[in-house]
Coordinates of C-alpha atoms in Angstrom, one line a residue:
X90 CA -4.1 7.7 8.7
X91 CA -0.3 6.7 8.2
X92 CA -0.1 4.3 11.1
X93 CA 2.7 2.3 9.5
X94 CA 4.9 4.7 10.0
X95 CA 5.2 3.8 13.7
X96 CA 5.2 0.2 13.3
X97 CA 8.0 -2.1 14.1
X98 CA 10.4 -2.1 11.4
X99 CA 13.5 -3.8 13.1
X100 CA 12.1 -7.8 12.5
X101 CA 14.6 -8.5 10.0
X102 CA 14.7 -10.1 6.8
X103 CA 12.4 -12.9 8.2
X104 CA 9.4 -10.8 8.0
X105 CA 7.4 -9.0 4.8
X106 CA 5.2 -5.8 5.5
X107 CA 2.2 -5.6 3.3
X108 CA 0.2 -3.0 2.4
X109 CA -2.1 -4.7 -0.3
X110 CA -3.0 -7.8 -2.1
X111 CA -4.3 -9.1 -5.2
X112 CA -5.8 -12.6 -5.4
X113 CA -5.4 -14.5 -8.4
X114 CA -7.4 -17.8 -7.5
X115 CA -4.3 -19.6 -6.9
X116 CA -1.7 -16.8 -5.6
X117 CA -1.7 -13.8 -3.6
X118 CA 0.5 -11.3 -4.9
X119 CA 2.2 -8.3 -2.6
X120 CA 4.7 -6.1 -2.8
X121 CA 7.1 -5.6 0.4
X122 CA 6.8 -2.2 2.2
X123 CA 10.3 -2.2 3.1
X124 CA 12.3 -2.7 0.0
X125 CA 11.9 -3.3 -4.0
X126 CA 10.3 -6.4 -4.3
X127 CA 7.1 -8.1 -5.6
X128 CA 6.2 -11.6 -4.1
X129 CA 3.7 -14.1 -4.7
X130 CA 2.2 -17.2 -2.1
X131 CA 0.6 -19.9 -3.0
X132 CA -3.0 -20.4 -1.2
X133 CA -2.6 -24.0 -0.8
X134 CA 1.1 -24.4 0.3
X135 CA 1.5 -20.7 1.5
X136 CA 5.3 -20.8 -0.2
X137 CA 6.2 -17.8 -0.7
X138 CA 8.3 -16.5 -4.1
X139 CA 10.2 -13.8 -5.2
X140 CA 9.2 -12.7 -8.5
X141 CA 11.3 -10.2 -8.9
X142 CA 12.2 -5.9 -8.4
X143 CA 10.8 -2.9 -10.1
X144 CA 13.2 -1.6 -12.9
X145 CA 14.6 1.8 -12.0
X146 CA 13.1 2.0 -8.3
X147 CA 15.0 2.2 -5.2
X148 CA 15.9 -1.0 -3.9
X149 CA 15.6 -0.1 -0.1
X150 CA 12.7 2.6 -1.0
X151 CA 10.6 2.5 1.8
X152 CA 6.4 1.5 0.6
X153 CA 6.9 1.9 -3.0
X154 CA 3.5 1.1 -4.0
X155 CA 0.0 0.9 -2.3
X156 CA -3.0 0.0 -3.9
X157 CA -3.4 -3.1 -6.3
X158 CA -5.2 -3.3 -9.5
X159 CA -5.6 -6.0 -11.7
X160 CA -6.6 -5.2 -16.0
X161 CA -6.1 -8.2 -18.5
X162 CA -3.7 -10.2 -16.2
X163 CA -1.5 -7.2 -16.1
X164 CA -1.1 -6.1 -12.1
X165 CA -1.0 -2.0 -12.1
X166 CA 0.9 -0.8 -8.4
X167 CA -0.5 2.4 -7.3
X168 CA 2.9 4.7 -6.6
X169 CA 3.3 5.9 -3.1
X170 CA 6.9 6.6 -2.7
X171 CA 7.9 5.3 -6.0
X172 CA 8.7 7.6 -9.3
X173 CA 6.7 5.5 -11.6
X174 CA 3.6 3.4 -11.7
X175 CA 4.6 -0.2 -11.6
X176 CA 3.3 -2.9 -13.9
X177 CA 3.6 -7.0 -13.7
X178 CA 2.4 -8.9 -16.5
X179 CA 1.8 -12.2 -14.6
X180 CA 1.3 -14.2 -18.2
X181 CA 4.5 -13.2 -19.7
X182 CA 6.4 -12.8 -16.5
X183 CA 7.5 -9.3 -17.4
X184 CA 7.8 -6.1 -15.6
X185 CA 6.9 -2.5 -17.2
X186 CA 6.9 0.9 -16.1
X187 CA 4.6 3.9 -16.9
X188 CA 6.0 7.3 -16.4
X189 CA 3.6 10.0 -14.6
X190 CA 5.5 12.9 -15.3
X191 CA 7.4 12.9 -12.4
X192 CA 11.6 13.6 -12.9
X193 CA 13.5 11.0 -11.5
X194 CA 15.9 13.8 -9.4
X195 CA 12.5 15.6 -8.0
X196 CA 11.5 12.4 -6.8
X197 CA 12.2 13.1 -3.0
X198 CA 11.1 10.4 -0.3
X199 CA 11.7 13.0 2.3
X200 CA 9.1 15.5 1.0
X201 CA 5.5 14.1 1.7
X202 CA 4.2 15.3 -1.6
X203 CA 6.8 12.4 -3.3
X204 CA 6.6 10.0 -0.3
X205 CA 3.3 9.7 0.2
X206 CA 2.0 10.6 -3.6
X207 CA -1.1 8.1 -3.6
X208 CA -3.0 5.4 -2.2
X209 CA -5.8 4.8 -3.7
X210 CA -6.6 3.8 -7.3
X211 CA -9.4 2.6 -9.7
X212 CA -9.6 1.2 -13.2
X213 CA -12.4 2.8 -15.2
X214 CA -13.1 2.7 -18.6
X215 CA -9.8 0.7 -19.2
X216 CA -7.9 3.4 -17.7
X217 CA -6.0 3.6 -14.5
X218 CA -6.9 6.4 -12.3
X219 CA -4.7 7.6 -9.1
X220 CA -6.2 9.9 -6.4
X221 CA -3.8 12.3 -4.8
X222 CA -3.0 11.7 -1.2
X223 CA -0.3 14.8 -1.2
X224 CA 0.6 14.8 -4.8
X225 CA -1.2 17.6 -6.5
X226 CA -2.7 16.0 -9.1
X227 CA -4.8 13.1 -10.0
X228 CA -3.5 11.3 -12.6
X229 CA -5.3 9.3 -15.5
X230 CA -3.3 6.4 -17.6
X231 CA -5.3 5.1 -20.4
X232 CA -4.1 1.2 -20.4
X233 CA -5.2 1.3 -24.3
X234 CA -3.6 4.1 -25.8
X235 CA -0.9 4.6 -23.2
X236 CA -1.5 8.6 -23.1
X237 CA -1.0 9.7 -19.5
X238 CA -2.9 12.6 -18.3
X239 CA -3.6 15.0 -15.2
X240 CA -6.0 17.0 -13.4
X241 CA -5.2 19.6 -10.4
X242 CA -8.8 21.3 -10.2
X243 CA -9.8 18.6 -7.3
X244 CA -6.8 18.8 -5.6
X245 CA -6.4 22.6 -5.6
X246 CA -9.6 23.1 -4.5
X247 CA -9.7 21.5 -1.6
X248 CA -5.9 22.3 -0.6
X249 CA -7.2 26.0 -0.9
X250 CA -9.9 25.7 1.8
X251 CA -8.7 23.4 3.8
X252 CA -5.2 23.0 4.2
X253 CA -4.9 24.6 7.5
X254 CA -7.6 22.4 9.0
X255 CA -5.2 19.3 9.2
X256 CA -5.1 16.7 12.1
X257 CA -2.4 14.9 10.7
X258 CA 0.6 13.9 13.7
X259 CA 2.5 15.1 10.6
X260 CA 0.9 18.7 10.1
X261 CA 0.5 17.7 6.2
X262 CA -2.4 18.2 4.3
X263 CA -3.9 14.9 3.3
X264 CA -6.5 14.6 0.4
X265 CA -7.4 11.0 0.3
X266 CA -5.9 8.0 1.9
X267 CA -8.4 5.2 1.2
X268 CA -11.4 6.2 -0.8
X269 CA -14.5 3.3 -1.3
X270 CA -16.7 2.6 -4.9
X271 CA -20.2 3.6 -4.6
X272 CA -20.7 3.0 -8.2
X273 CA -19.5 2.0 -11.6
X274 CA -18.2 5.6 -12.2
X275 CA -18.2 7.1 -8.7
X276 CA -15.8 7.3 -5.2
X277 CA -16.3 8.6 -2.2
X278 CA -13.7 9.6 0.3
X279 CA -13.1 11.5 3.6
X280 CA -10.8 14.2 4.2
X281 CA -8.0 13.9 6.7
X282 CA -8.8 17.5 8.3
X283 CA -11.0 18.8 10.9
X284 CA -14.0 18.8 9.2
X285 CA -16.8 16.7 8.8
X286 CA -16.6 16.5 5.2
X287 CA -16.9 13.8 2.2
X288 CA -15.9 14.4 -0.9
X289 CA -17.8 12.3 -4.1
X290 CA -15.7 12.4 -7.3
X291 CA -16.9 11.2 -10.8
X292 CA -14.5 8.9 -12.4
X293 CA -15.8 9.8 -16.0
X294 CA -17.0 13.4 -16.2
X295 CA -14.5 14.6 -12.9
X296 CA -17.3 16.3 -11.2
X297 CA -16.7 16.4 -7.3
X298 CA -19.2 17.4 -4.3
X299 CA -18.6 18.0 -1.0
X300 CA -21.3 16.8 1.5
X301 CA -21.2 17.6 5.2
X302 CA -22.1 15.0 7.6
X303 CA -23.0 15.4 11.7
X304 CA -23.0 18.6 13.9
X305 CA -19.6 19.7 12.6
X306 CA -17.5 18.5 15.5
X307 CA -16.7 15.3 13.9
X308 CA -13.0 14.3 12.2
X309 CA -13.5 11.1 10.2
X310 CA -10.3 8.6 9.8
X311 CA -11.7 5.7 8.2
X312 CA -14.6 5.1 5.5
X313 CA -16.4 1.7 4.1
X314 CA -19.4 1.8 2.0
X315 CA -22.1 -0.6 0.6
X316 CA -23.7 0.7 -2.3
X317 CA -26.6 2.6 -0.1
X318 CA -24.7 3.8 3.0
X319 CA -21.3 5.1 3.8
X320 CA -20.2 4.3 7.3
X321 CA -17.3 6.5 8.7
X322 CA -15.0 6.6 11.7
X323 CA -14.7 9.7 13.7
X324 CA -11.7 9.8 15.7
X325 CA -12.9 12.6 17.9
X326 CA -15.1 10.7 19.6
X327 CA -14.5 7.4 18.8
X328 CA -17.4 6.4 17.3
X329 CA -19.1 5.0 14.1
X330 CA -21.3 7.1 12.0
X331 CA -23.7 5.6 9.5
X332 CA -25.0 7.6 6.6
X333 CA -27.9 6.8 4.3
X334 CA -27.2 8.0 1.1
X335 CA -30.5 8.3 -0.3
X336 CA -32.4 10.3 2.8
X337 CA -29.4 12.0 4.4
X338 CA -30.3 10.4 7.6
X339 CA -27.3 9.5 9.8
X340 CA -26.5 7.4 13.3
X341 CA -24.0 6.9 15.5
X342 CA -22.2 4.1 17.5
X343 CA -20.2 5.2 20.5
X344 CA -17.8 2.5 21.5
X345 CA -17.3 3.1 24.9
X346 CA -21.0 3.0 25.7
X347 CA -21.3 -0.3 23.8
X348 CA -17.9 -2.1 25.3
X349 CA -17.2 -0.8 28.7
X350 CA -13.6 -2.2 28.4
X351 CA -12.7 -0.4 25.3
X352 CA -9.8 2.0 25.5
X353 CA -10.3 5.1 23.2
X354 CA -7.3 6.3 21.8
X355 CA -8.8 9.5 19.7
X356 CA -6.5 11.2 17.5
X357 CA -3.6 8.8 18.1
X358 CA -5.9 6.3 16.3
X359 CA -8.1 3.1 18.1
X360 CA -8.3 1.5 14.3
X361 CA -6.0 1.5 11.3
X362 CA -8.8 0.0 8.8
X363 CA -12.5 -0.8 8.6
X364 CA -14.4 -3.6 6.4
X365 CA -17.4 -5.2 5.3
X366 CA -18.0 -8.9 5.9
X367 CA -21.5 -9.9 5.6
X368 CA -23.7 -8.1 7.7
X369 CA -21.0 -7.0 9.8
X370 CA -18.4 -4.1 9.8
X371 CA -15.3 -4.9 11.3
X372 CA -12.8 -2.5 12.7
X373 CA -9.2 -3.3 13.1
X374 CA -7.2 -2.1 15.9
X375 CA -4.3 -0.1 15.5
X376 CA -3.6 1.0 19.1
X377 CA -6.9 -0.1 20.9
X378 CA -7.2 -3.1 22.9
X379 CA -9.8 -4.7 20.9
X380 CA -10.9 -5.6 17.6
X381 CA -14.6 -5.0 17.4
X382 CA -17.5 -5.8 14.9
X383 CA -20.6 -3.6 14.0
X384 CA -24.0 -4.8 12.8
X385 CA -24.7 -2.5 9.7
X386 CA -28.0 -2.4 10.4
X387 CA -28.7 -2.3 14.1
X388 CA -25.1 -0.9 15.2
X389 CA -24.9 -3.4 17.7
X390 CA -21.0 -3.9 18.4
X391 CA -19.2 -7.3 19.9
X392 CA -15.8 -7.4 20.6
X393 CA -13.7 -10.0 18.0
X394 CA -11.9 -11.8 20.5
X395 CA -9.6 -14.0 17.8
X396 CA -8.5 -11.1 16.6
X397 CA -8.0 -9.3 19.7
X398 CA -5.4 -11.2 20.9
X399 CA -2.8 -9.3 18.6
X400 CA -3.3 -6.6 20.7
X401 CA -2.0 -7.9 23.9
X402 CA 1.3 -9.2 22.0
X403 CA 4.0 -7.5 24.1
X404 CA 6.3 -5.3 21.2
X405 CA 6.5 -2.1 19.6
X406 CA 4.1 -0.4 16.9
X407 CA 0.6 -0.9 16.1
X408 CA -1.3 -4.3 16.3
X409 CA -2.2 -4.7 12.6
X410 CA -1.0 -3.0 9.1
X411 CA -3.2 -1.4 6.7
X412 CA -3.6 -4.8 4.7
X413 CA -7.2 -5.6 5.0
X414 CA -9.1 -7.3 2.1
X415 CA -11.5 -9.7 1.7
X416 CA -11.1 -12.7 -0.7
X417 CA -13.2 -15.8 -0.3
X418 CA -15.5 -14.2 2.1
X419 CA -12.8 -13.9 4.4
X420 CA -10.7 -11.3 5.9
X421 CA -6.8 -11.0 5.3
X422 CA -5.2 -8.9 7.7
X423 CA -1.3 -8.6 8.5
X424 CA -0.7 -8.8 12.1
X425 CA 2.2 -6.8 13.4
X426 CA 3.2 -8.0 16.6
X427 CA 3.0 -12.0 15.8
X428 CA 4.5 -11.2 12.4
X429 CA 1.5 -12.9 10.7
X430 CA -0.8 -13.1 7.7
X431 CA -4.4 -13.6 9.6
X432 CA -7.2 -14.8 7.4
X433 CA -10.3 -14.8 9.2
X434 CA -14.0 -16.1 8.0
X435 CA -17.7 -15.4 9.0
X436 CA -18.0 -18.5 11.1
X437 CA -15.1 -17.2 13.1
X438 CA -12.3 -19.6 12.4
X439 CA -8.9 -17.9 12.2
X440 CA -6.1 -19.0 10.1
X441 CA -2.6 -18.2 11.3
X442 CA 0.4 -18.2 8.5
X443 CA 3.4 -17.5 9.1
X444 CA 5.1 -15.6 5.3
X445 CA 8.3 -17.1 5.1
X446 CA 10.5 -15.2 2.6
X447 CA 13.2 -16.9 0.5
X448 CA 16.4 -17.5 2.4
X449 CA 18.6 -15.2 0.2
X450 CA 16.4 -12.5 0.0
X451 CA 18.7 -10.4 1.3
X452 CA 21.4 -11.1 -0.8
X453 CA 19.4 -10.5 -3.8
X454 CA 18.1 -7.2 -2.9
X455 CA 21.8 -6.2 -1.8
X456 CA 23.4 -7.7 -5.2
X457 CA 20.5 -5.5 -7.4
X458 CA 21.5 -2.7 -5.3
X459 CA 25.0 -3.0 -6.2
X460 CA 23.9 -3.7 -9.7
X461 CA 22.4 -0.8 -10.2
X462 CA 25.2 1.1 -9.0
X463 CA 27.4 -0.5 -11.3
X464 CA 25.3 0.1 -14.4
X465 CA 25.4 3.5 -13.9
X466 CA 29.0 3.5 -13.0
X467 CA 28.7 4.7 -9.5
X468 CA 30.7 2.2 -7.5
X469 CA 33.8 2.4 -5.7
X470 CA 33.9 -0.3 -3.2
X471 CA 36.5 -1.8 -0.5
X472 CA 36.3 -5.2 0.8
X473 CA 35.6 -3.9 4.3
X474 CA 32.6 -2.6 2.8
X475 CA 31.1 -5.2 0.6
X476 CA 32.1 -8.8 0.7
X477 CA 34.1 -9.6 -2.3
X478 CA 31.3 -12.7 -2.7
X479 CA 28.3 -10.3 -2.9
X480 CA 30.6 -8.1 -5.4
X481 CA 30.9 -10.9 -7.7
X482 CA 27.6 -12.1 -7.5
X483 CA 26.5 -8.6 -8.7
X484 CA 28.6 -8.9 -11.6
X485 CA 27.6 -12.0 -12.5
X486 CA 24.2 -11.0 -12.4
X487 CA 25.3 -8.3 -14.9
X488 CA 27.3 -10.8 -17.3
X489 CA 24.9 -13.1 -17.3
X490 CA 21.6 -11.5 -17.9
X491 CA 19.9 -12.5 -14.7
X492 CA 19.8 -9.1 -13.7
X493 CA 17.1 -8.7 -16.4
X494 CA 14.7 -9.9 -13.6
X495 CA 15.4 -6.9 -11.5
X496 CA 15.8 -4.4 -14.2
X497 CA 12.9 -5.5 -17.0
X498 CA 15.8 -4.1 -19.4
X499 CA 17.1 -6.8 -21.6
X500 CA 19.9 -4.5 -23.1
X501 CA 21.3 -4.1 -19.7
X502 CA 24.4 -6.6 -19.5
X503 CA 28.3 -6.0 -19.0
X504 CA 30.6 -8.8 -20.8
X505 CA 33.6 -9.5 -20.0
X506 CA 33.6 -8.7 -16.6
X507 CA 35.7 -11.4 -15.1
X508 CA 38.5 -11.2 -17.6
X509 CA 38.5 -7.5 -17.8
X510 CA 39.0 -7.3 -14.0
X511 CA 41.9 -10.1 -14.4
X512 CA 43.6 -8.1 -17.1
X513 CA 43.5 -4.9 -14.9
X514 CA 44.9 -6.9 -12.1
X515 CA 47.7 -8.4 -13.6
X516 CA 48.9 -5.5 -15.3
X517 CA 48.6 -3.3 -12.1
X518 CA 51.0 -6.1 -10.5
X519 CA 53.8 -6.2 -13.5

């Protein structure tokens, strides 16, 4: 499930870890996994621009946001370790935040409940609905009225029933990691536990039902659906399961039988994600030695050589991160070892894109962090701790109002910083 936790995080500031993307036609929008920053990349030139940082969130927070949804020109960012829903208005170029009932002092990233709140979310009937991963409630944000409500029934039901059956390496109960839409108002997800269980949840009525699949020995880690079938990856046997929603029939594809050279990883996680492209289901490697595509009708399995090359790069961490989107009938993947965005078409064409962050992004994040501390009167630094130029830059951001891009709060300014420092130093010397 949470394979990014073992990825290489020592790559420095020239690389951006990405969980999800949104395509507006001209740009790809995404946040950094490693720190608080929103970026957009021109699809034609691959130029990456820093848009800003989310107000009142940790500047160095890890995986603040996961899934991205769009509604009427606004991007909604699903809070994972972030305290609140993040919103960015693409037309008005403005950040907003939506409080979901969590007190900021309670938002402890060392506790799974707050570090992995939500991964999957959906827009339905003008509402953003957050499906809990480790948090204890579904959150519903009515975009029209601004009302926020919560529902505990789904989480409590399955936590009570399956809390002792977890297969997570961290022995943590996860309700839902990735969920798929099987209709306008219905979603489906697998539980990350030692049970062959699917959960169907109705976004409108809030009804849910449990469906068992297979013989009872399966443990599902990945899910994908096409409206008629649900595809599940069983990590206990390294096999793909195809389940017919109408008839209840299921069939299996054991990868070792189809691909003799395939290295099964079991509960260590062979694959990090899977996605439908054309007539094939693509399995994206985490710890195994091959990317695989499986025909959705015949369940024939074929190695995807172009995507498998990432597995043989000698580096720490998994081969790919969670990013797995289809835009323009192409797979968008984030290769963790080569540090590239890979774009793969149905025709087998593969495009490599080096995501080059703005050269001064490290300084921008550091100075925004200092400005945060100054804003709450929580700073006392020496030249040994913070270079003077960076301290002055942070003061300048506050005094000139450039800090507004980071905080989204046009009332946050500190006037006459320079003259105040000068007056204080002069008096101290006399």
